JSON list of C-alpha atoms in Angstrom, two decimals:
[
{"chain": "W", "resi": 1432, "resn": "UNK", "atom": "CA", "xyz": [-89.18, 24.23, 55.82]},
{"chain": "W", "resi": 1433, "resn": "UNK", "atom": "CA", "xyz": [-90.25, 27.42, 54.06]},
{"chain": "W", "resi": 1434, "resn": "UNK", "atom": "CA", "xyz": [-86.58, 28.44, 53.81]},
{"chain": "W", "resi": 1435, "resn": "UNK", "atom": "CA", "xyz": [-85.73, 25.12, 52.16]},
{"chain": "W", "resi": 1436, "resn": "UNK", "atom": "CA", "xyz": [-88.46, 25.56, 49.55]},
{"chain": "W", "resi": 1437, "resn": "UNK", "atom": "CA", "xyz": [-87.19, 29.04, 48.67]},
{"chain": "W", "resi": 1438, "resn": "UNK", "atom": "CA", "xyz": [-83.62, 27.79, 48.39]},
{"chain": "W", "resi": 1439, "resn": "UNK", "atom": "CA", "xyz": [-84.55, 24.89, 46.07]},
{"chain": "W", "resi": 1440, "resn": "UNK", "atom": "CA", "xyz": [-86.60, 27.21, 43.84]},
{"chain": "W", "resi": 1441, "resn": "UNK", "atom": "CA", "xyz": [-83.73, 29.65, 43.44]},
{"chain": "W", "resi": 1442, "resn": "UNK", "atom": "CA", "xyz": [-81.32, 26.79, 42.71]},
{"chain": "W", "resi": 1443, "resn": "UNK", "atom": "CA", "xyz": [-83.50, 25.35, 39.95]},
{"chain": "W", "resi": 1444, "resn": "UNK", "atom": "CA", "xyz": [-84.00, 28.81, 38.46]},
{"chain": "W", "resi": 1445, "resn": "UNK", "atom": "CA", "xyz": [-80.26, 29.48, 38.35]},
{"chain": "W", "resi": 1446, "resn": "UNK", "atom": "CA", "xyz": [-79.71, 26.17, 36.55]},
{"chain": "W", "resi": 1447, "resn": "UNK", "atom": "CA", "xyz": [-82.25, 27.11, 33.86]},
{"chain": "W", "resi": 1448, "resn": "UNK", "atom": "CA", "xyz": [-80.52, 30.39, 33.01]},
{"chain": "W", "resi": 1449, "resn": "UNK", "atom": "CA", "xyz": [-77.19, 29.35, 31.55]},
{"chain": "W", "resi": 1450, "resn": "UNK", "atom": "CA", "xyz": [-75.27, 31.94, 29.58]},
{"chain": "W", "resi": 1451, "resn": "UNK", "atom": "CA", "xyz": [-72.60, 30.88, 27.12]},
{"chain": "W", "resi": 1452, "resn": "UNK", "atom": "CA", "xyz": [-69.03, 32.11, 27.06]},
{"chain": "W", "resi": 1453, "resn": "UNK", "atom": "CA", "xyz": [-66.99, 33.56, 24.21]},
{"chain": "W", "resi": 1454, "resn": "UNK", "atom": "CA", "xyz": [-65.40, 30.09, 23.87]},
{"chain": "W", "resi": 1455, "resn": "UNK", "atom": "CA", "xyz": [-68.85, 28.57, 23.26]},
{"chain": "W", "resi": 1456, "resn": "UNK", "atom": "CA", "xyz": [-69.37, 31.16, 20.57]},
{"chain": "W", "resi": 1457, "resn": "UNK", "atom": "CA", "xyz": [-66.08, 30.26, 18.85]},
{"chain": "W", "resi": 1458, "resn": "UNK", "atom": "CA", "xyz": [-66.68, 26.49, 19.14]},
{"chain": "W", "resi": 1459, "resn": "UNK", "atom": "CA", "xyz": [-70.02, 26.69, 17.37]},
{"chain": "W", "resi": 1460, "resn": "UNK", "atom": "CA", "xyz": [-68.77, 29.22, 14.78]},
{"chain": "W", "resi": 1461, "resn": "UNK", "atom": "CA", "xyz": [-72.35, 29.89, 13.74]},
{"chain": "W", "resi": 1462, "resn": "UNK", "atom": "CA", "xyz": [-72.17, 33.62, 14.36]},
{"chain": "W", "resi": 1463, "resn": "UNK", "atom": "CA", "xyz": [-70.97, 36.48, 12.15]},
{"chain": "W", "resi": 1464, "resn": "UNK", "atom": "CA", "xyz": [-69.64, 39.95, 12.68]},
{"chain": "W", "resi": 1465, "resn": "UNK", "atom": "CA", "xyz": [-72.20, 42.19, 11.02]},
{"chain": "W", "resi": 1466, "resn": "UNK", "atom": "CA", "xyz": [-70.69, 45.64, 11.44]},
{"chain": "W", "resi": 1467, "resn": "UNK", "atom": "CA", "xyz": [-71.39, 47.82, 8.43]},
{"chain": "W", "resi": 1468, "resn": "UNK", "atom": "CA", "xyz": [-71.38, 51.43, 7.30]},
{"chain": "W", "resi": 1469, "resn": "UNK", "atom": "CA", "xyz": [-75.11, 51.72, 6.62]},
{"chain": "W", "resi": 1470, "resn": "UNK", "atom": "CA", "xyz": [-77.82, 53.30, 8.76]},
{"chain": "W", "resi": 1471, "resn": "UNK", "atom": "CA", "xyz": [-80.62, 51.80, 6.69]},
{"chain": "W", "resi": 1472, "resn": "UNK", "atom": "CA", "xyz": [-81.19, 48.99, 4.17]},
{"chain": "W", "resi": 1473, "resn": "UNK", "atom": "CA", "xyz": [-82.35, 51.71, 1.78]},
{"chain": "W", "resi": 1474, "resn": "UNK", "atom": "CA", "xyz": [-78.70, 52.76, 1.34]},
{"chain": "W", "resi": 1475, "resn": "UNK", "atom": "CA", "xyz": [-77.52, 49.28, 0.27]},
{"chain": "W", "resi": 1476, "resn": "UNK", "atom": "CA", "xyz": [-76.79, 48.45, -3.38]},
{"chain": "W", "resi": 1477, "resn": "UNK", "atom": "CA", "xyz": [-78.31, 45.23, -4.75]},
{"chain": "W", "resi": 1478, "resn": "UNK", "atom": "CA", "xyz": [-78.12, 43.44, -8.13]},
{"chain": "W", "resi": 1479, "resn": "UNK", "atom": "CA", "xyz": [-81.56, 42.45, -9.40]},
{"chain": "W", "resi": 1480, "resn": "UNK", "atom": "CA", "xyz": [-82.11, 39.84, -12.12]},
{"chain": "W", "resi": 1481, "resn": "UNK", "atom": "CA", "xyz": [-84.32, 42.29, -14.06]},
{"chain": "W", "resi": 1482, "resn": "UNK", "atom": "CA", "xyz": [-81.66, 45.04, -14.26]},
{"chain": "W", "resi": 1483, "resn": "UNK", "atom": "CA", "xyz": [-78.13, 45.21, -15.71]},
{"chain": "W", "resi": 1484, "resn": "UNK", "atom": "CA", "xyz": [-76.56, 47.37, -13.00]},
{"chain": "W", "resi": 1485, "resn": "UNK", "atom": "CA", "xyz": [-76.61, 47.43, -9.22]},
{"chain": "W", "resi": 1486, "resn": "UNK", "atom": "CA", "xyz": [-78.87, 50.03, -7.67]},
{"chain": "W", "resi": 1487, "resn": "UNK", "atom": "CA", "xyz": [-79.65, 51.33, -4.21]},
{"chain": "W", "resi": 1488, "resn": "UNK", "atom": "CA", "xyz": [-82.89, 50.13, -2.70]},
{"chain": "W", "resi": 1489, "resn": "UNK", "atom": "CA", "xyz": [-83.57, 53.81, -2.03]},
{"chain": "W", "resi": 1490, "resn": "UNK", "atom": "CA", "xyz": [-83.57, 54.54, -5.79]},
{"chain": "W", "resi": 1491, "resn": "UNK", "atom": "CA", "xyz": [-86.31, 52.00, -6.46]},
{"chain": "W", "resi": 1492, "resn": "UNK", "atom": "CA", "xyz": [-88.34, 51.84, -3.25]},
{"chain": "W", "resi": 1493, "resn": "UNK", "atom": "CA", "xyz": [-87.79, 55.00, -1.24]},
{"chain": "W", "resi": 1494, "resn": "UNK", "atom": "CA", "xyz": [-90.08, 55.28, 1.76]},
{"chain": "W", "resi": 1495, "resn": "UNK", "atom": "CA", "xyz": [-91.72, 51.85, 1.39]},
{"chain": "W", "resi": 1496, "resn": "UNK", "atom": "CA", "xyz": [-92.23, 49.18, 4.01]},
{"chain": "W", "resi": 1497, "resn": "UNK", "atom": "CA", "xyz": [-90.03, 46.38, 2.70]},
{"chain": "W", "resi": 1498, "resn": "UNK", "atom": "CA", "xyz": [-90.00, 42.61, 3.15]},
{"chain": "W", "resi": 1499, "resn": "UNK", "atom": "CA", "xyz": [-86.79, 40.65, 2.51]},
{"chain": "W", "resi": 1500, "resn": "UNK", "atom": "CA", "xyz": [-86.91, 36.86, 2.05]},
{"chain": "W", "resi": 1501, "resn": "UNK", "atom": "CA", "xyz": [-84.09, 34.40, 1.34]},
{"chain": "W", "resi": 1502, "resn": "UNK", "atom": "CA", "xyz": [-85.46, 32.04, -1.32]},
{"chain": "W", "resi": 1503, "resn": "UNK", "atom": "CA", "xyz": [-84.65, 28.84, -3.15]},
{"chain": "W", "resi": 1504, "resn": "UNK", "atom": "CA", "xyz": [-85.82, 27.07, -6.30]},
{"chain": "W", "resi": 1505, "resn": "UNK", "atom": "CA", "xyz": [-84.55, 23.69, -5.14]},
{"chain": "W", "resi": 1506, "resn": "UNK", "atom": "CA", "xyz": [-87.01, 20.89, -6.03]},
{"chain": "W", "resi": 1507, "resn": "UNK", "atom": "CA", "xyz": [-87.16, 19.62, -2.43]},
{"chain": "W", "resi": 1508, "resn": "UNK", "atom": "CA", "xyz": [-88.57, 23.00, -1.34]},
{"chain": "W", "resi": 1509, "resn": "UNK", "atom": "CA", "xyz": [-90.87, 23.60, -4.34]},
{"chain": "W", "resi": 1510, "resn": "UNK", "atom": "CA", "xyz": [-94.17, 23.50, -2.42]},
{"chain": "W", "resi": 1511, "resn": "UNK", "atom": "CA", "xyz": [-92.88, 25.83, 0.29]},
{"chain": "W", "resi": 1512, "resn": "UNK", "atom": "CA", "xyz": [-91.46, 28.19, -2.36]},
{"chain": "W", "resi": 1513, "resn": "UNK", "atom": "CA", "xyz": [-94.74, 28.19, -4.29]},
{"chain": "W", "resi": 1514, "resn": "UNK", "atom": "CA", "xyz": [-96.65, 29.13, -1.11]},
{"chain": "W", "resi": 1515, "resn": "UNK", "atom": "CA", "xyz": [-94.20, 31.92, -0.21]},
{"chain": "W", "resi": 1516, "resn": "UNK", "atom": "CA", "xyz": [-94.37, 33.38, -3.75]},
{"chain": "W", "resi": 1517, "resn": "UNK", "atom": "CA", "xyz": [-98.16, 33.26, -3.62]},
{"chain": "W", "resi": 1518, "resn": "UNK", "atom": "CA", "xyz": [-98.21, 35.05, -0.25]},
{"chain": "W", "resi": 1519, "resn": "UNK", "atom": "CA", "xyz": [-95.80, 37.74, -1.46]},
{"chain": "W", "resi": 1520, "resn": "UNK", "atom": "CA", "xyz": [-97.84, 38.33, -4.60]},
{"chain": "W", "resi": 1521, "resn": "UNK", "atom": "CA", "xyz": [-101.06, 38.63, -2.56]},
{"chain": "W", "resi": 1522, "resn": "UNK", "atom": "CA", "xyz": [-99.47, 41.16, -0.18]},
{"chain": "W", "resi": 1523, "resn": "UNK", "atom": "CA", "xyz": [-98.08, 43.26, -3.05]},
{"chain": "W", "resi": 1524, "resn": "UNK", "atom": "CA", "xyz": [-101.51, 43.41, -4.69]},
{"chain": "W", "resi": 1525, "resn": "UNK", "atom": "CA", "xyz": [-103.17, 44.31, -1.40]},
{"chain": "W", "resi": 1526, "resn": "UNK", "atom": "CA", "xyz": [-100.91, 47.26, -0.56]},
{"chain": "W", "resi": 1527, "resn": "UNK", "atom": "CA", "xyz": [-99.95, 48.55, -4.01]},
{"chain": "W", "resi": 1528, "resn": "UNK", "atom": "CA", "xyz": [-102.33, 49.99, -6.61]},
{"chain": "W", "resi": 1529, "resn": "UNK", "atom": "CA", "xyz": [-101.93, 48.93, -10.25]},
{"chain": "W", "resi": 1530, "resn": "UNK", "atom": "CA", "xyz": [-100.53, 52.36, -11.07]},
{"chain": "W", "resi": 1531, "resn": "UNK", "atom": "CA", "xyz": [-98.34, 54.52, -8.92]},
{"chain": "W", "resi": 1532, "resn": "UNK", "atom": "CA", "xyz": [-95.46, 53.83, -6.55]},
{"chain": "W", "resi": 1533, "resn": "UNK", "atom": "CA", "xyz": [-97.33, 51.87, -3.87]},
{"chain": "W", "resi": 1534, "resn": "UNK", "atom": "CA", "xyz": [-96.30, 51.59, -0.24]},
{"chain": "W", "resi": 1535, "resn": "UNK", "atom": "CA", "xyz": [-94.82, 48.07, 0.02]},
{"chain": "W", "resi": 1536, "resn": "UNK", "atom": "CA", "xyz": [-91.92, 46.21, -1.66]},
{"chain": "W", "resi": 1537, "resn": "UNK", "atom": "CA", "xyz": [-90.65, 42.62, -1.55]},
{"chain": "W", "resi": 1538, "resn": "UNK", "atom": "CA", "xyz": [-87.03, 41.54, -2.20]},
{"chain": "W", "resi": 1539, "resn": "UNK", "atom": "CA", "xyz": [-86.29, 37.83, -2.70]},
{"chain": "W", "resi": 1540, "resn": "UNK", "atom": "CA", "xyz": [-82.62, 36.90, -2.22]},
{"chain": "W", "resi": 1541, "resn": "UNK", "atom": "CA", "xyz": [-81.19, 33.63, -3.55]},
{"chain": "W", "resi": 1542, "resn": "UNK", "atom": "CA", "xyz": [-78.38, 32.22, -1.41]},
{"chain": "W", "resi": 1543, "resn": "UNK", "atom": "CA", "xyz": [-75.19, 30.19, -1.64]},
{"chain": "W", "resi": 1544, "resn": "UNK", "atom": "CA", "xyz": [-75.03, 29.12, 1.96]},
{"chain": "W", "resi": 1545, "resn": "UNK", "atom": "CA", "xyz": [-78.43, 28.35, 3.50]},
{"chain": "W", "resi": 1546, "resn": "UNK", "atom": "CA", "xyz": [-79.42, 24.70, 3.89]},
{"chain": "W", "resi": 1547, "resn": "UNK", "atom": "CA", "xyz": [-76.84, 23.52, 1.35]},
{"chain": "W", "resi": 1548, "resn": "UNK", "atom": "CA", "xyz": [-77.21, 26.56, -0.90]},
{"chain": "W", "resi": 1549, "resn": "UNK", "atom": "CA", "xyz": [-78.90, 27.09, -4.24]},
{"chain": "W", "resi": 1550, "resn": "UNK", "atom": "CA", "xyz": [-77.40, 24.60, -6.72]},
{"chain": "W", "resi": 1551, "resn": "UNK", "atom": "CA", "xyz": [-78.17, 26.68, -9.83]},
{"chain": "W", "resi": 1552, "resn": "UNK", "atom": "CA", "xyz": [-76.11, 29.51, -11.30]},
{"chain": "W", "resi": 1553, "resn": "UNK", "atom": "CA", "xyz": [-77.59, 33.01, -11.58]},
{"chain": "W", "resi": 1554, "resn": "UNK", "atom": "CA", "xyz": [-78.34, 32.60, -15.30]},
{"chain": "W", "resi": 1555, "resn": "UNK", "atom": "CA", "xyz": [-80.24, 29.35, -14.60]},
{"chain": "W", "resi": 1556, "resn": "UNK", "atom": "CA", "xyz": [-82.22, 30.97, -11.79]},
{"chain": "W", "resi": 1557, "resn": "UNK", "atom": "CA", "xyz": [-83.04, 33.91, -14.09]},
{"chain": "W", "resi": 1558, "resn": "UNK", "atom": "CA", "xyz": [-84.21, 31.52, -16.84]},
{"chain": "W", "resi": 1559, "resn": "UNK", "atom": "CA", "xyz": [-86.47, 29.69, -14.40]},
{"chain": "W", "resi": 1560, "resn": "UNK", "atom": "CA", "xyz": [-87.96, 32.95, -13.08]},
{"chain": "W", "resi": 1561, "resn": "UNK", "atom": "CA", "xyz": [-88.57, 34.21, -16.63]},
{"chain": "W", "resi": 1562, "resn": "UNK", "atom": "CA", "xyz": [-90.31, 30.92, -17.56]},
{"chain": "W", "resi": 1563, "resn": "UNK", "atom": "CA", "xyz": [-92.60, 31.34, -14.55]},
{"chain": "W", "resi": 1564, "resn": "UNK", "atom": "CA", "xyz": [-93.32, 34.96, -15.54]},
{"chain": "W", "resi": 1565, "resn": "UNK", "atom": "CA", "xyz": [-91.83, 36.32, -12.32]},
{"chain": "W", "resi": 1566, "resn": "UNK", "atom": "CA", "xyz": [-89.07, 38.42, -13.90]},
{"chain": "W", "resi": 1567, "resn": "UNK", "atom": "CA", "xyz": [-89.88, 40.89, -16.66]},
{"chain": "W", "resi": 1568, "resn": "UNK", "atom": "CA", "xyz": [-87.94, 43.85, -18.13]},
{"chain": "W", "resi": 1569, "resn": "UNK", "atom": "CA", "xyz": [-90.40, 46.24, -16.47]},
{"chain": "W", "resi": 1570, "resn": "UNK", "atom": "CA", "xyz": [-90.31, 46.56, -12.68]},
{"chain": "W", "resi": 1571, "resn": "UNK", "atom": "CA", "xyz": [-93.50, 48.00, -11.24]},
{"chain": "W", "resi": 1572, "resn": "UNK", "atom": "CA", "xyz": [-94.88, 48.39, -7.72]},
{"chain": "W", "resi": 1573, "resn": "UNK", "atom": "CA", "xyz": [-96.38, 44.87, -7.81]},
{"chain": "W", "resi": 1574, "resn": "UNK", "atom": "CA", "xyz": [-93.18, 43.11, -8.92]},
{"chain": "W", "resi": 1575, "resn": "UNK", "atom": "CA", "xyz": [-91.13, 40.99, -6.56]},
{"chain": "W", "resi": 1576, "resn": "UNK", "atom": "CA", "xyz": [-87.53, 42.24, -6.75]},
{"chain": "W", "resi": 1577, "resn": "UNK", "atom": "CA", "xyz": [-85.45, 39.07, -7.23]},
{"chain": "W", "resi": 1578, "resn": "UNK", "atom": "CA", "xyz": [-81.86, 39.60, -6.07]},
{"chain": "W", "resi": 1579, "resn": "UNK", "atom": "CA", "xyz": [-78.97, 37.60, -7.57]},
{"chain": "W", "resi": 1580, "resn": "UNK", "atom": "CA", "xyz": [-77.49, 34.78, -5.54]},
{"chain": "W", "resi": 1581, "resn": "UNK", "atom": "CA", "xyz": [-75.10, 35.76, -2.74]},
{"chain": "W", "resi": 1582, "resn": "UNK", "atom": "CA", "xyz": [-73.88, 34.68, 0.70]},
{"chain": "W", "resi": 1583, "resn": "UNK", "atom": "CA", "xyz": [-76.08, 35.59, 3.66]},
{"chain": "W", "resi": 1584, "resn": "UNK", "atom": "CA", "xyz": [-73.73, 34.05, 6.25]},
{"chain": "W", "resi": 1585, "resn": "UNK", "atom": "CA", "xyz": [-69.99, 34.03, 6.82]},
{"chain": "W", "resi": 1586, "resn": "UNK", "atom": "CA", "xyz": [-67.19, 36.34, 5.77]},
{"chain": "W", "resi": 1587, "resn": "UNK", "atom": "CA", "xyz": [-68.53, 36.88, 2.23]},
{"chain": "W", "resi": 1588, "resn": "UNK", "atom": "CA", "xyz": [-71.98, 37.93, 3.49]},
{"chain": "W", "resi": 1589, "resn": "UNK", "atom": "CA", "xyz": [-73.69, 40.54, 1.33]},
{"chain": "W", "resi": 1590, "resn": "UNK", "atom": "CA", "xyz": [-74.05, 44.07, 2.78]},
{"chain": "W", "resi": 1591, "resn": "UNK", "atom": "CA", "xyz": [-77.84, 43.75, 2.64]},
{"chain": "W", "resi": 1592, "resn": "UNK", "atom": "CA", "xyz": [-77.82, 40.86, 5.10]},
{"chain": "W", "resi": 1593, "resn": "UNK", "atom": "CA", "xyz": [-75.20, 42.53, 7.30]},
{"chain": "W", "resi": 1594, "resn": "UNK", "atom": "CA", "xyz": [-77.67, 45.38, 7.81]},
{"chain": "W", "resi": 1595, "resn": "UNK", "atom": "CA", "xyz": [-80.72, 43.13, 8.19]},
{"chain": "W", "resi": 1596, "resn": "UNK", "atom": "CA", "xyz": [-79.03, 40.86, 10.74]},
{"chain": "W", "resi": 1597, "resn": "UNK", "atom": "CA", "xyz": [-77.56, 43.80, 12.68]},
{"chain": "W", "resi": 1598, "resn": "UNK", "atom": "CA", "xyz": [-81.03, 45.33, 13.08]},
{"chain": "W", "resi": 1599, "resn": "UNK", "atom": "CA", "xyz": [-82.85, 42.07, 13.94]},
{"chain": "W", "resi": 1600, "resn": "UNK", "atom": "CA", "xyz": [-83.19, 39.67, 16.84]},
{"chain": "W", "resi": 1601, "resn": "UNK", "atom": "CA", "xyz": [-80.46, 37.55, 15.25]},
{"chain": "W", "resi": 1602, "resn": "UNK", "atom": "CA", "xyz": [-77.94, 40.08, 16.58]},
{"chain": "W", "resi": 1603, "resn": "UNK", "atom": "CA", "xyz": [-76.50, 39.07, 19.97]},
{"chain": "W", "resi": 1604, "resn": "UNK", "atom": "CA", "xyz": [-75.47, 42.34, 21.63]},
{"chain": "W", "resi": 1605, "resn": "UNK", "atom": "CA", "xyz": [-73.38, 40.62, 24.28]},
{"chain": "W", "resi": 1606, "resn": "UNK", "atom": "CA", "xyz": [-71.00, 39.28, 21.61]},
{"chain": "W", "resi": 1607, "resn": "UNK", "atom": "CA", "xyz": [-71.51, 41.88, 18.89]},
{"chain": "W", "resi": 1608, "resn": "UNK", "atom": "CA", "xyz": [-72.31, 39.10, 16.41]},
{"chain": "W", "resi": 1609, "resn": "UNK", "atom": "CA", "xyz": [-75.35, 37.71, 14.62]},
{"chain": "W", "resi": 1610, "resn": "UNK", "atom": "CA", "xyz": [-76.61, 34.14, 14.38]},
{"chain": "W", "resi": 1611, "resn": "UNK", "atom": "CA", "xyz": [-76.40, 32.30, 11.04]},
{"chain": "W", "resi": 1612, "resn": "UNK", "atom": "CA", "xyz": [-79.50, 31.99, 8.87]},
{"chain": "W", "resi": 1613, "resn": "UNK", "atom": "CA", "xyz": [-80.19, 28.27, 8.68]},
{"chain": "W", "resi": 1614, "resn": "UNK", "atom": "CA", "xyz": [-83.47, 28.03, 6.77]},
{"chain": "W", "resi": 1615, "resn": "UNK", "atom": "CA", "xyz": [-84.86, 29.21, 3.46]},
{"chain": "W", "resi": 1616, "resn": "UNK", "atom": "CA", "xyz": [-87.75, 31.68, 3.46]},
{"chain": "W", "resi": 1617, "resn": "UNK", "atom": "CA", "xyz": [-86.51, 33.57, 6.53]},
{"chain": "W", "resi": 1618, "resn": "UNK", "atom": "CA", "xyz": [-88.19, 36.97, 6.49]},
{"chain": "W", "resi": 1619, "resn": "UNK", "atom": "CA", "xyz": [-87.07, 40.44, 7.55]},
{"chain": "W", "resi": 1620, "resn": "UNK", "atom": "CA", "xyz": [-89.60, 43.29, 7.56]},
{"chain": "W", "resi": 1621, "resn": "UNK", "atom": "CA", "xyz": [-88.32, 46.88, 7.63]},
{"chain": "W", "resi": 1622, "resn": "UNK", "atom": "CA", "xyz": [-90.25, 50.07, 8.16]},
{"chain": "W", "resi": 1623, "resn": "UNK", "atom": "CA", "xyz": [-90.34, 52.86, 5.58]},
{"chain": "W", "resi": 1624, "resn": "UNK", "atom": "CA", "xyz": [-87.02, 54.22, 6.86]},
{"chain": "W", "resi": 1625, "resn": "UNK", "atom": "CA", "xyz": [-85.28, 50.89, 6.35]}
]
């Protein structure tokens, strides 16, 4: 009777652990190849609303702990967005003095392809951020760095999210691919080396 109990336990355990196949991965098509040439997010070029040209994160925030968030200004998510912006502002004020470089940075990325995508164009997003006083010509250590709208999933995925996904738990080593981002306000925190 003891042998039967052991056998039934091992059978139920083996049923719980079910690994997918490469065909399952293709059927769902919710994974991306995220190979890239970067060792760190600090090497990646981004286009901020506040600046005319792309710049490397390294040039603006070298050696800082950095938080990356995919954002939206869609009306249906306005309360959630307001709370996230408030939290980011509080964290920036906590870890960065009014003057000097500070030790923490926040990048907010608008997306084309998460939860239906951002319906506004970049110029409309910029106008809304300026009205709210979130984007100014001067970027200081307490400013959220708002990144222009881009894809964070699929073949047109921005290099920034290729690096972030590759270095996160979204990356499935067995398949060499990363899971799609499905929700707004997903956060990635990197250390000071990116």
